[in-house]
Short mmCIF file of C-alpha atoms in Angstrom, two decimals:
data_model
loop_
_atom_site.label_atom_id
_atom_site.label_comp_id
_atom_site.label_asym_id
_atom_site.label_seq_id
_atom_site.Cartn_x
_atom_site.Cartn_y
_atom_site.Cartn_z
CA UNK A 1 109.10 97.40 122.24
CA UNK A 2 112.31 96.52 120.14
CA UNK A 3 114.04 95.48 123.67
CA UNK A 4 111.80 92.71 123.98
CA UNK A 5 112.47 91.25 121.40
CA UNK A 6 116.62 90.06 120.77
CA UNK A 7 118.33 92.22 117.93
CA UNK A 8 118.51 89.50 115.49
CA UNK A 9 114.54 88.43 115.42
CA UNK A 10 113.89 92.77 115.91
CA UNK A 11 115.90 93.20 112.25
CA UNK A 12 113.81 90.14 110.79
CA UNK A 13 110.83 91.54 111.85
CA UNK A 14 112.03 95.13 110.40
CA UNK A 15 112.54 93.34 107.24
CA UNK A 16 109.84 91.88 106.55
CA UNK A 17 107.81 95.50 108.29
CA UNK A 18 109.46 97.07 104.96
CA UNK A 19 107.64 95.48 102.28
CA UNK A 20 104.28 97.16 101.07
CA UNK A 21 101.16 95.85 102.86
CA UNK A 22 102.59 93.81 105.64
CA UNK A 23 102.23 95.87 108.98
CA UNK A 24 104.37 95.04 112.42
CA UNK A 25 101.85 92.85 113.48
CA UNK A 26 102.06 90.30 110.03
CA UNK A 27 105.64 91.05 110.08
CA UNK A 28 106.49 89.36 113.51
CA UNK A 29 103.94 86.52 112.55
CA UNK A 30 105.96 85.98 109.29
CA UNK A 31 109.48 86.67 111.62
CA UNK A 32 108.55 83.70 113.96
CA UNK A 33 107.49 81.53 110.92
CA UNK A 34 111.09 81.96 109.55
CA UNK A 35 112.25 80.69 113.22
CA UNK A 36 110.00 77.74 113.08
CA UNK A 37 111.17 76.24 109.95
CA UNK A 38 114.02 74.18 109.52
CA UNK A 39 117.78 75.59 109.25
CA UNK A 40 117.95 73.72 105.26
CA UNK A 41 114.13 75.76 104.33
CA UNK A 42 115.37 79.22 106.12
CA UNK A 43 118.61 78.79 104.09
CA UNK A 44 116.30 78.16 100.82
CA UNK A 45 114.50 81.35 101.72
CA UNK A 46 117.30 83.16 101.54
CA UNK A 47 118.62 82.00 98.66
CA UNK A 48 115.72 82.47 96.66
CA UNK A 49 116.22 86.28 97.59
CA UNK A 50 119.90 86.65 96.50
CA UNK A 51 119.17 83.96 93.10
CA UNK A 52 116.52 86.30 92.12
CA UNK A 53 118.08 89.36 92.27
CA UNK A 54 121.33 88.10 90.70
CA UNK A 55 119.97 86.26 88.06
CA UNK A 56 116.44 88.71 87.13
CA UNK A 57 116.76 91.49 84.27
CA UNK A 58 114.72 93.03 82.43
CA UNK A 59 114.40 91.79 78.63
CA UNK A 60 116.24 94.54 76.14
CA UNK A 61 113.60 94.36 73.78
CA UNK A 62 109.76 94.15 75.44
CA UNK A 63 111.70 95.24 79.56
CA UNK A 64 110.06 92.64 81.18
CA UNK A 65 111.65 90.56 83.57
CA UNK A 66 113.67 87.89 82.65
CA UNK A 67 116.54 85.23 83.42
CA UNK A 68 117.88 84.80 79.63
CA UNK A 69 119.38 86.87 77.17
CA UNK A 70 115.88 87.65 75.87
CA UNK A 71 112.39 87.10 77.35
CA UNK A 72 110.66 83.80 76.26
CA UNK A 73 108.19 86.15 74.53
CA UNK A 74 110.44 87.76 72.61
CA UNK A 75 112.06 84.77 71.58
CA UNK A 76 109.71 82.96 70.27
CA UNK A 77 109.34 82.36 66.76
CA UNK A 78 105.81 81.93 66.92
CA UNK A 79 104.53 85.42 68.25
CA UNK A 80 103.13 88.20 65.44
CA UNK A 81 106.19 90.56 66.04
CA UNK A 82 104.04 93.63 64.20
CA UNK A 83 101.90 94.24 67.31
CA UNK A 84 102.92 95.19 70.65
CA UNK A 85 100.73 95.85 73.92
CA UNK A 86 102.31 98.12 76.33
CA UNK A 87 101.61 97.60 80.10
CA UNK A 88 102.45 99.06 83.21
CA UNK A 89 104.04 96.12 85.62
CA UNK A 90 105.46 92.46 84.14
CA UNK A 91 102.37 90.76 86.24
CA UNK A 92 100.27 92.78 83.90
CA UNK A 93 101.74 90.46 81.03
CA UNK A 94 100.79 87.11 83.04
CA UNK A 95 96.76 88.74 83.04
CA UNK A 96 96.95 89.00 79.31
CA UNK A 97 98.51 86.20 78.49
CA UNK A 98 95.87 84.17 80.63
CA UNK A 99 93.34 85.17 78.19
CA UNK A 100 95.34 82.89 75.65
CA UNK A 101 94.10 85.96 73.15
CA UNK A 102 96.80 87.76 72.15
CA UNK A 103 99.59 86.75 70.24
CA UNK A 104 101.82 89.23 69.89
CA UNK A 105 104.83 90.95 71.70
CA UNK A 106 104.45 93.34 74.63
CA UNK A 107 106.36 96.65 75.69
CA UNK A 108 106.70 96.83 79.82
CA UNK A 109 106.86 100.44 81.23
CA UNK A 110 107.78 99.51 84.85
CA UNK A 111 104.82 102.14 86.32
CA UNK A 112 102.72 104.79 85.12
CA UNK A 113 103.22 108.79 84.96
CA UNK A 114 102.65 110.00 88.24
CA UNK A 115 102.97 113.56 89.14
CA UNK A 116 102.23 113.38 92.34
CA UNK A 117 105.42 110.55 93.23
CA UNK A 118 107.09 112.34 91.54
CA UNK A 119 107.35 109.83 88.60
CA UNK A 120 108.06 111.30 85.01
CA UNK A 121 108.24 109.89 81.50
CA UNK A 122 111.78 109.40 81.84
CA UNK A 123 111.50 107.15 85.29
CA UNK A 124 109.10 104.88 82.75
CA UNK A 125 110.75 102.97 79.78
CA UNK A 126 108.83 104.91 77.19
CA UNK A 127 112.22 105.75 74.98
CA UNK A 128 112.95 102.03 74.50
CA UNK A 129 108.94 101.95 73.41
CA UNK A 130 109.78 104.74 71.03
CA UNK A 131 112.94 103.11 69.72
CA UNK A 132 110.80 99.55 68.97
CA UNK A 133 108.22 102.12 67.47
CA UNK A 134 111.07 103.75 65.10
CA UNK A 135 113.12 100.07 64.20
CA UNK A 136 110.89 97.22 64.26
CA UNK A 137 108.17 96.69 61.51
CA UNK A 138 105.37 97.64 64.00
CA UNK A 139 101.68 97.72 62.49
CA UNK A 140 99.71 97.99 66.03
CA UNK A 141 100.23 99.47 69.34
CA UNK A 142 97.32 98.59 72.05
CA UNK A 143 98.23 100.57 75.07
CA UNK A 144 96.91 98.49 78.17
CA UNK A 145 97.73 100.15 81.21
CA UNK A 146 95.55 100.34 84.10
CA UNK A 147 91.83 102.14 83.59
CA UNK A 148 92.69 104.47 86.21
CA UNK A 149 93.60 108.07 86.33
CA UNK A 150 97.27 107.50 85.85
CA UNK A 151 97.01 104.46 83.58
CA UNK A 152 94.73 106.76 81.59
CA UNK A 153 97.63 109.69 81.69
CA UNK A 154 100.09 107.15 80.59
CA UNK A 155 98.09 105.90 78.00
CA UNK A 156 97.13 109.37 76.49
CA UNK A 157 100.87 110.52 76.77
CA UNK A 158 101.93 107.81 74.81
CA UNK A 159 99.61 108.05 71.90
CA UNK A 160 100.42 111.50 71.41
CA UNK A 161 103.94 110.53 71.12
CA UNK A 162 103.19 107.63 68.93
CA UNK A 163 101.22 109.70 66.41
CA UNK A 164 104.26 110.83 64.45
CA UNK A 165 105.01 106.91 63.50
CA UNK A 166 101.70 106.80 61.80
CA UNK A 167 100.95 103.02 63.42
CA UNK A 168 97.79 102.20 64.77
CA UNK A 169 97.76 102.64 68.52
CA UNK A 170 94.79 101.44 70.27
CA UNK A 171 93.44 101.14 74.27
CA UNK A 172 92.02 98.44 75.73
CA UNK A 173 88.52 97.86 75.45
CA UNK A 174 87.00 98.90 78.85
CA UNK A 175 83.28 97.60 80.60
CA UNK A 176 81.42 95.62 82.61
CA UNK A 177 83.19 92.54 83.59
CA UNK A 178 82.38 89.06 81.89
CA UNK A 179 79.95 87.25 84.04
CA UNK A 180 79.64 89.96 86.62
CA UNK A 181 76.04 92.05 87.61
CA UNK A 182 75.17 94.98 86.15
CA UNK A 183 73.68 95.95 89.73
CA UNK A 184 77.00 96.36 90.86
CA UNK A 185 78.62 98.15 88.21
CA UNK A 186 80.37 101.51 89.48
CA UNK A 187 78.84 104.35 87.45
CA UNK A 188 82.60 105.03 85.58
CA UNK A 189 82.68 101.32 84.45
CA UNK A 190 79.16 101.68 83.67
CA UNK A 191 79.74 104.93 81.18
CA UNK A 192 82.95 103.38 79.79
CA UNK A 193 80.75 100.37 79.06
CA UNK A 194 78.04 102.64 77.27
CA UNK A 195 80.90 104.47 75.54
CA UNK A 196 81.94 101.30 74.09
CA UNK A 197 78.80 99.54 73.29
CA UNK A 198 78.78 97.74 69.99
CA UNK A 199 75.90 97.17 67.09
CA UNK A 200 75.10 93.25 66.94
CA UNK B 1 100.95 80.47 85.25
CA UNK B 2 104.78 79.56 86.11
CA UNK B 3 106.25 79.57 82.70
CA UNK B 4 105.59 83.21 82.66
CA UNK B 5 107.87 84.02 85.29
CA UNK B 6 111.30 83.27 84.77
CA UNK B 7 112.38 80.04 87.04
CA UNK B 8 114.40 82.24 89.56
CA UNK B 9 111.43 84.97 90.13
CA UNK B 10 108.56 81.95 90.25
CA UNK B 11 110.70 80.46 93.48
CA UNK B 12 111.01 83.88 95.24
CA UNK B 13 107.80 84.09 94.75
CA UNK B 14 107.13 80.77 95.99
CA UNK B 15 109.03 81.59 99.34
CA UNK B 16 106.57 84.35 99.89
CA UNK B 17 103.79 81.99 99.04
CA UNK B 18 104.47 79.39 101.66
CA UNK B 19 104.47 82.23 104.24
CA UNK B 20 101.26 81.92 106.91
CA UNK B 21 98.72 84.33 105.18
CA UNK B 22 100.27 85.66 101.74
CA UNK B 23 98.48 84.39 99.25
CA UNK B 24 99.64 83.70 95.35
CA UNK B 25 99.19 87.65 94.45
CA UNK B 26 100.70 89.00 97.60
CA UNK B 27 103.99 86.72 96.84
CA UNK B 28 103.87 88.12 93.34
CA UNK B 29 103.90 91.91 94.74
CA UNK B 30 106.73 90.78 97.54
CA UNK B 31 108.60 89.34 95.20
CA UNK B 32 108.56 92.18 92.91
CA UNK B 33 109.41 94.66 95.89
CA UNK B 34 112.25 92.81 96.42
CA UNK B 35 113.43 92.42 92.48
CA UNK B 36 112.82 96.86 92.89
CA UNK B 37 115.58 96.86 95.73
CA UNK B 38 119.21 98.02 95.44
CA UNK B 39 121.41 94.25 95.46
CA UNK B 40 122.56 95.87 99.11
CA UNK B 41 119.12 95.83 100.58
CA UNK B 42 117.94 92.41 99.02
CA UNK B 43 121.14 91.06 100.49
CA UNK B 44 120.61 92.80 103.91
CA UNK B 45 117.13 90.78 103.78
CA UNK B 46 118.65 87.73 103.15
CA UNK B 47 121.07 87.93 106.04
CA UNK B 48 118.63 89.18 108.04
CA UNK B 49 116.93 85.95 107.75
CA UNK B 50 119.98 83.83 107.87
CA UNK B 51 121.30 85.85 111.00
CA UNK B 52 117.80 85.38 113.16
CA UNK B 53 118.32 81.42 112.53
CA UNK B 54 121.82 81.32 112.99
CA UNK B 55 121.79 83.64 116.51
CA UNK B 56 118.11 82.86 118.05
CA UNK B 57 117.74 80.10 120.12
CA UNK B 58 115.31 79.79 123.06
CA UNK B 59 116.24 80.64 126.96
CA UNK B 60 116.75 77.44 128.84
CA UNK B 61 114.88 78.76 131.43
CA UNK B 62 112.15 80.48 130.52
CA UNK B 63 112.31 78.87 126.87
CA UNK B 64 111.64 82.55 125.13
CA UNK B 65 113.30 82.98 121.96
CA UNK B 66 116.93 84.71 123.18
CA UNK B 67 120.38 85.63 121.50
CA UNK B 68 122.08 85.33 124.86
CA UNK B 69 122.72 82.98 126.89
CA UNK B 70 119.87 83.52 129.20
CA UNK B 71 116.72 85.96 127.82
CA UNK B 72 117.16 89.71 129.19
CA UNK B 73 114.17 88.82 131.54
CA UNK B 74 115.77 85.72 132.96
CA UNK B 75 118.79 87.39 133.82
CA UNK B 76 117.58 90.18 135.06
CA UNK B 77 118.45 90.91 138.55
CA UNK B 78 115.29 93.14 139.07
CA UNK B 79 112.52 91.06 138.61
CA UNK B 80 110.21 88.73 141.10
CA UNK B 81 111.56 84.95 140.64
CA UNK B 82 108.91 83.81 142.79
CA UNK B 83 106.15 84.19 140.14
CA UNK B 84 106.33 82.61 136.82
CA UNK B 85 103.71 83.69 134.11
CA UNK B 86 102.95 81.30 131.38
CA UNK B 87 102.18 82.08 127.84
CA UNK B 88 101.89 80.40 124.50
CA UNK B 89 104.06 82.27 122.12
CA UNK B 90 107.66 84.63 122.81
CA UNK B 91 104.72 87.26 121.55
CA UNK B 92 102.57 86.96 124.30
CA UNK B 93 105.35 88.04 126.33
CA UNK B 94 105.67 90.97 124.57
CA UNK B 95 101.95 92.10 125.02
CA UNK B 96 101.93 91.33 128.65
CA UNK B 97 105.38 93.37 129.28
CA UNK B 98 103.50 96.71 127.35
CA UNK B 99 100.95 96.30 130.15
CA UNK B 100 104.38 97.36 132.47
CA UNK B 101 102.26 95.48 135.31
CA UNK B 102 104.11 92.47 135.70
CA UNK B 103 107.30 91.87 137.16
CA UNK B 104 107.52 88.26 137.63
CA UNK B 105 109.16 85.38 135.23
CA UNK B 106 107.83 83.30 132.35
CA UNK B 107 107.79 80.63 130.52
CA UNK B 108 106.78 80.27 127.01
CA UNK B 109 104.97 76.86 126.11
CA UNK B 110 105.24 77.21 122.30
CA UNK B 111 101.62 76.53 121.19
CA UNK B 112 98.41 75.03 122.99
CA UNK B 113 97.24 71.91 123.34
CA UNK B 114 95.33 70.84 119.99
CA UNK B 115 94.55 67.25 119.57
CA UNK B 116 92.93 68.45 115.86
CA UNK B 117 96.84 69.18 114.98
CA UNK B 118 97.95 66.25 116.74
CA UNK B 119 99.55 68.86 119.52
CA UNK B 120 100.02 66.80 122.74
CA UNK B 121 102.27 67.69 125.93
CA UNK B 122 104.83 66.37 124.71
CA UNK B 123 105.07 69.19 121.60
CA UNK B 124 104.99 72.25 124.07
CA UNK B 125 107.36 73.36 126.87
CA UNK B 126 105.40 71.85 129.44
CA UNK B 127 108.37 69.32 131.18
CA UNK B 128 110.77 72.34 131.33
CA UNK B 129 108.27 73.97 133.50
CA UNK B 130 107.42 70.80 135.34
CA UNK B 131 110.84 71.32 136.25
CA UNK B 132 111.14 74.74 137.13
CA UNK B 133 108.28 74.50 139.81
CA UNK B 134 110.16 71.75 140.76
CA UNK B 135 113.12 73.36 142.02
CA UNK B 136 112.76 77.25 141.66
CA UNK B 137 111.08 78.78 144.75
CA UNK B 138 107.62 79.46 142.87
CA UNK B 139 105.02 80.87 144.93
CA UNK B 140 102.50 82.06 142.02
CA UNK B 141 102.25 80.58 138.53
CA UNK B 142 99.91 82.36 136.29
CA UNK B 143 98.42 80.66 133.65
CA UNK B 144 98.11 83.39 130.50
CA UNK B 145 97.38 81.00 127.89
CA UNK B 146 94.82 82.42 125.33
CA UNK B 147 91.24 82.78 126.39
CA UNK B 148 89.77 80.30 123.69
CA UNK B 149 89.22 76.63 123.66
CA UNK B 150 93.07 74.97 123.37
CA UNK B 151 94.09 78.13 125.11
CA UNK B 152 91.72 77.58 128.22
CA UNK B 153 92.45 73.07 127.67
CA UNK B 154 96.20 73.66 127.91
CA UNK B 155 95.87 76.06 131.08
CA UNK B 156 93.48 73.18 132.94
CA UNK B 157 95.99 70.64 131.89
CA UNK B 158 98.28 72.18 133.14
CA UNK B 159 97.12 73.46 136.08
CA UNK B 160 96.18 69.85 137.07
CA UNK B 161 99.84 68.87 136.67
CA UNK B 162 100.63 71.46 139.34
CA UNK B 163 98.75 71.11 141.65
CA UNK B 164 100.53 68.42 143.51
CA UNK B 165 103.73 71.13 143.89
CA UNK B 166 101.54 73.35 146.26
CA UNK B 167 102.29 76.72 144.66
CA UNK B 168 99.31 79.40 143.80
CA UNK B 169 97.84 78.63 140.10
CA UNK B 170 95.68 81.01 138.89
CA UNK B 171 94.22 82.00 135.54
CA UNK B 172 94.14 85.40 133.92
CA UNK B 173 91.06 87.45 134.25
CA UNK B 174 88.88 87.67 131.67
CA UNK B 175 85.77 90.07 130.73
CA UNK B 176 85.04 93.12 128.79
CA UNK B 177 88.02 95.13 127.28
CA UNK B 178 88.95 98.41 129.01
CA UNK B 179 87.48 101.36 126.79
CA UNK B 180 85.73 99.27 124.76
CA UNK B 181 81.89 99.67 124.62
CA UNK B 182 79.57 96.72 126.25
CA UNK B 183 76.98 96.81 123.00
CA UNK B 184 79.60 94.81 121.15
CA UNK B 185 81.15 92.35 123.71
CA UNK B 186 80.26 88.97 122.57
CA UNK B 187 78.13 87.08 124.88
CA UNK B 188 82.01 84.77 125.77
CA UNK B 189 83.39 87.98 127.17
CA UNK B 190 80.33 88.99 128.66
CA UNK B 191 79.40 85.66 130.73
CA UNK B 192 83.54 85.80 131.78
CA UNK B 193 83.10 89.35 132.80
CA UNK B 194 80.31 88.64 135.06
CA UNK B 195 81.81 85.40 136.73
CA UNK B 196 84.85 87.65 137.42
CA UNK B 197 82.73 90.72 138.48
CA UNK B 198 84.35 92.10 142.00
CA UNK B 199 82.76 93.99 144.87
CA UNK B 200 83.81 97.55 145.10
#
């Protein structure tokens, strides 16, 4: 197949064939896309790639990503600096922050424990989390990685080694979603839900 | 949502975002891929992008996207110049070479006729092959154009603009897919499949 196509458009299409969830098929549609725009909007494209990854670091303080010296959140003076809410990925931050609920800082592990890739607690930033839990003057810890099996690891691992600073260190409340149907409820949302019914 | 993402992240995303068919939340994971690559990979994806525009330009025979001066096929000194199949996109030529049946030219249009996106004659290939039945000896040209509306409106436009050169114009056959099962061909393929039924 690769002789059909001329070297240069076969490494485009290999490119974009690398990244997760687009197949050979997307790729080449995406390949001849990048053909059919204009030399000026390619270029852009491009750029975009190299700006990001010289310019992108992650935040010393909370690890998420970042183009300053600190991230925004960090830096703000109006954020409760005694609570932080650990997550597993920066877009997790953007899905908290939608919920214009929560005020205070957050902690950014960059994945979740994960025996089976191979990924251990010292592939996650856990001993910068432990450092912010030793220095700053934290009062809560909510621990919001993902309710699945290796969110739930994560979550569990961390608490135990949180225990010794004597904080609080909560999870994130888990249930049926806001304004879904119970009908179609899975049965572990369902018992989570149950679990974490409240008296009104 | 943007002022979450630092400025330099939020336009890599957008560049993923303005391809056909990623959404918002696909960019988001793209663009994260990329921020998880080694600088050496993220800048071997940004050349690969600015190498495909720089060296791919289209055959000015056949008009298939090329590095060379003429496409491998063009140039070839083993294949049939006196058949010329036409298709709509360089991937069409692709599919038709995996069916190793065909040993003739082609020429790639570059879309189909679609007066809803204000695609006329004048946006496709069609004068460069005007040109080539003109002075190539063509004895067969084989329309391959898709088998759906624009697909089968360019392919009767064109075959009405050559039929004053003489040469054999035919269509591709259509009906039901080898190894696929009747009980789900839709009642298109089927009525094409019976017009094109042969005696055996």
């Amino acid at each position: 197949m690769a002789s059909f196509f001329p070297a240069a458009l076969e490494n485009l299409i290999d490119s974009f064939a690398s990244l997760p969830g687009i197949g050979r098929k997307s790729a080449q549609r995406l390949a001849f896309h990048i053909l059919s725009l204009s030399d000026e909007d390619a270029e852009h494209f491009a750029d975009t790639i190299r700006e990001a990854k010289k310019k992108i670091h992650t935040c010393p303080v909370c690890q998420n990503l970042t183009d300053g010296e600190l991230c925004p959140i960090c830096s703000s003076p109006n954020r409760d600096r005694n609570t932080i809410c650990v997550v597993s990925e920066p877009r997790d931050v953007l899905s908290i922050e939608r919920s214009r609920e929560y005020r205070g800082l957050y902690h950014v592990l960059h994945g979740a424990l994960s025996p089976m890739n191979h990924i251990g607690p010292d592939d996650l930033r856990i001993r910068e989390l432990l450092q912010r839990a030793a220095g700053e003057d934290v009062e809560e810890i909510i621990l919001a990685t993902n309710p699945d099996t290796e969110g739930d690891a994560t979550a569990m691992y961390i608490a135990r080694l949180l225990r010794p600073f004597g904080m609080k260190v909560t999870r994130l409340g888990f249930g049926v979603p806001v304004g879904s149907n119970l009908e179609y409820a899975d049965d572990a949302t369902m018992l989570k839900a149950l679990e974490g019914r409240r008296e009104m």
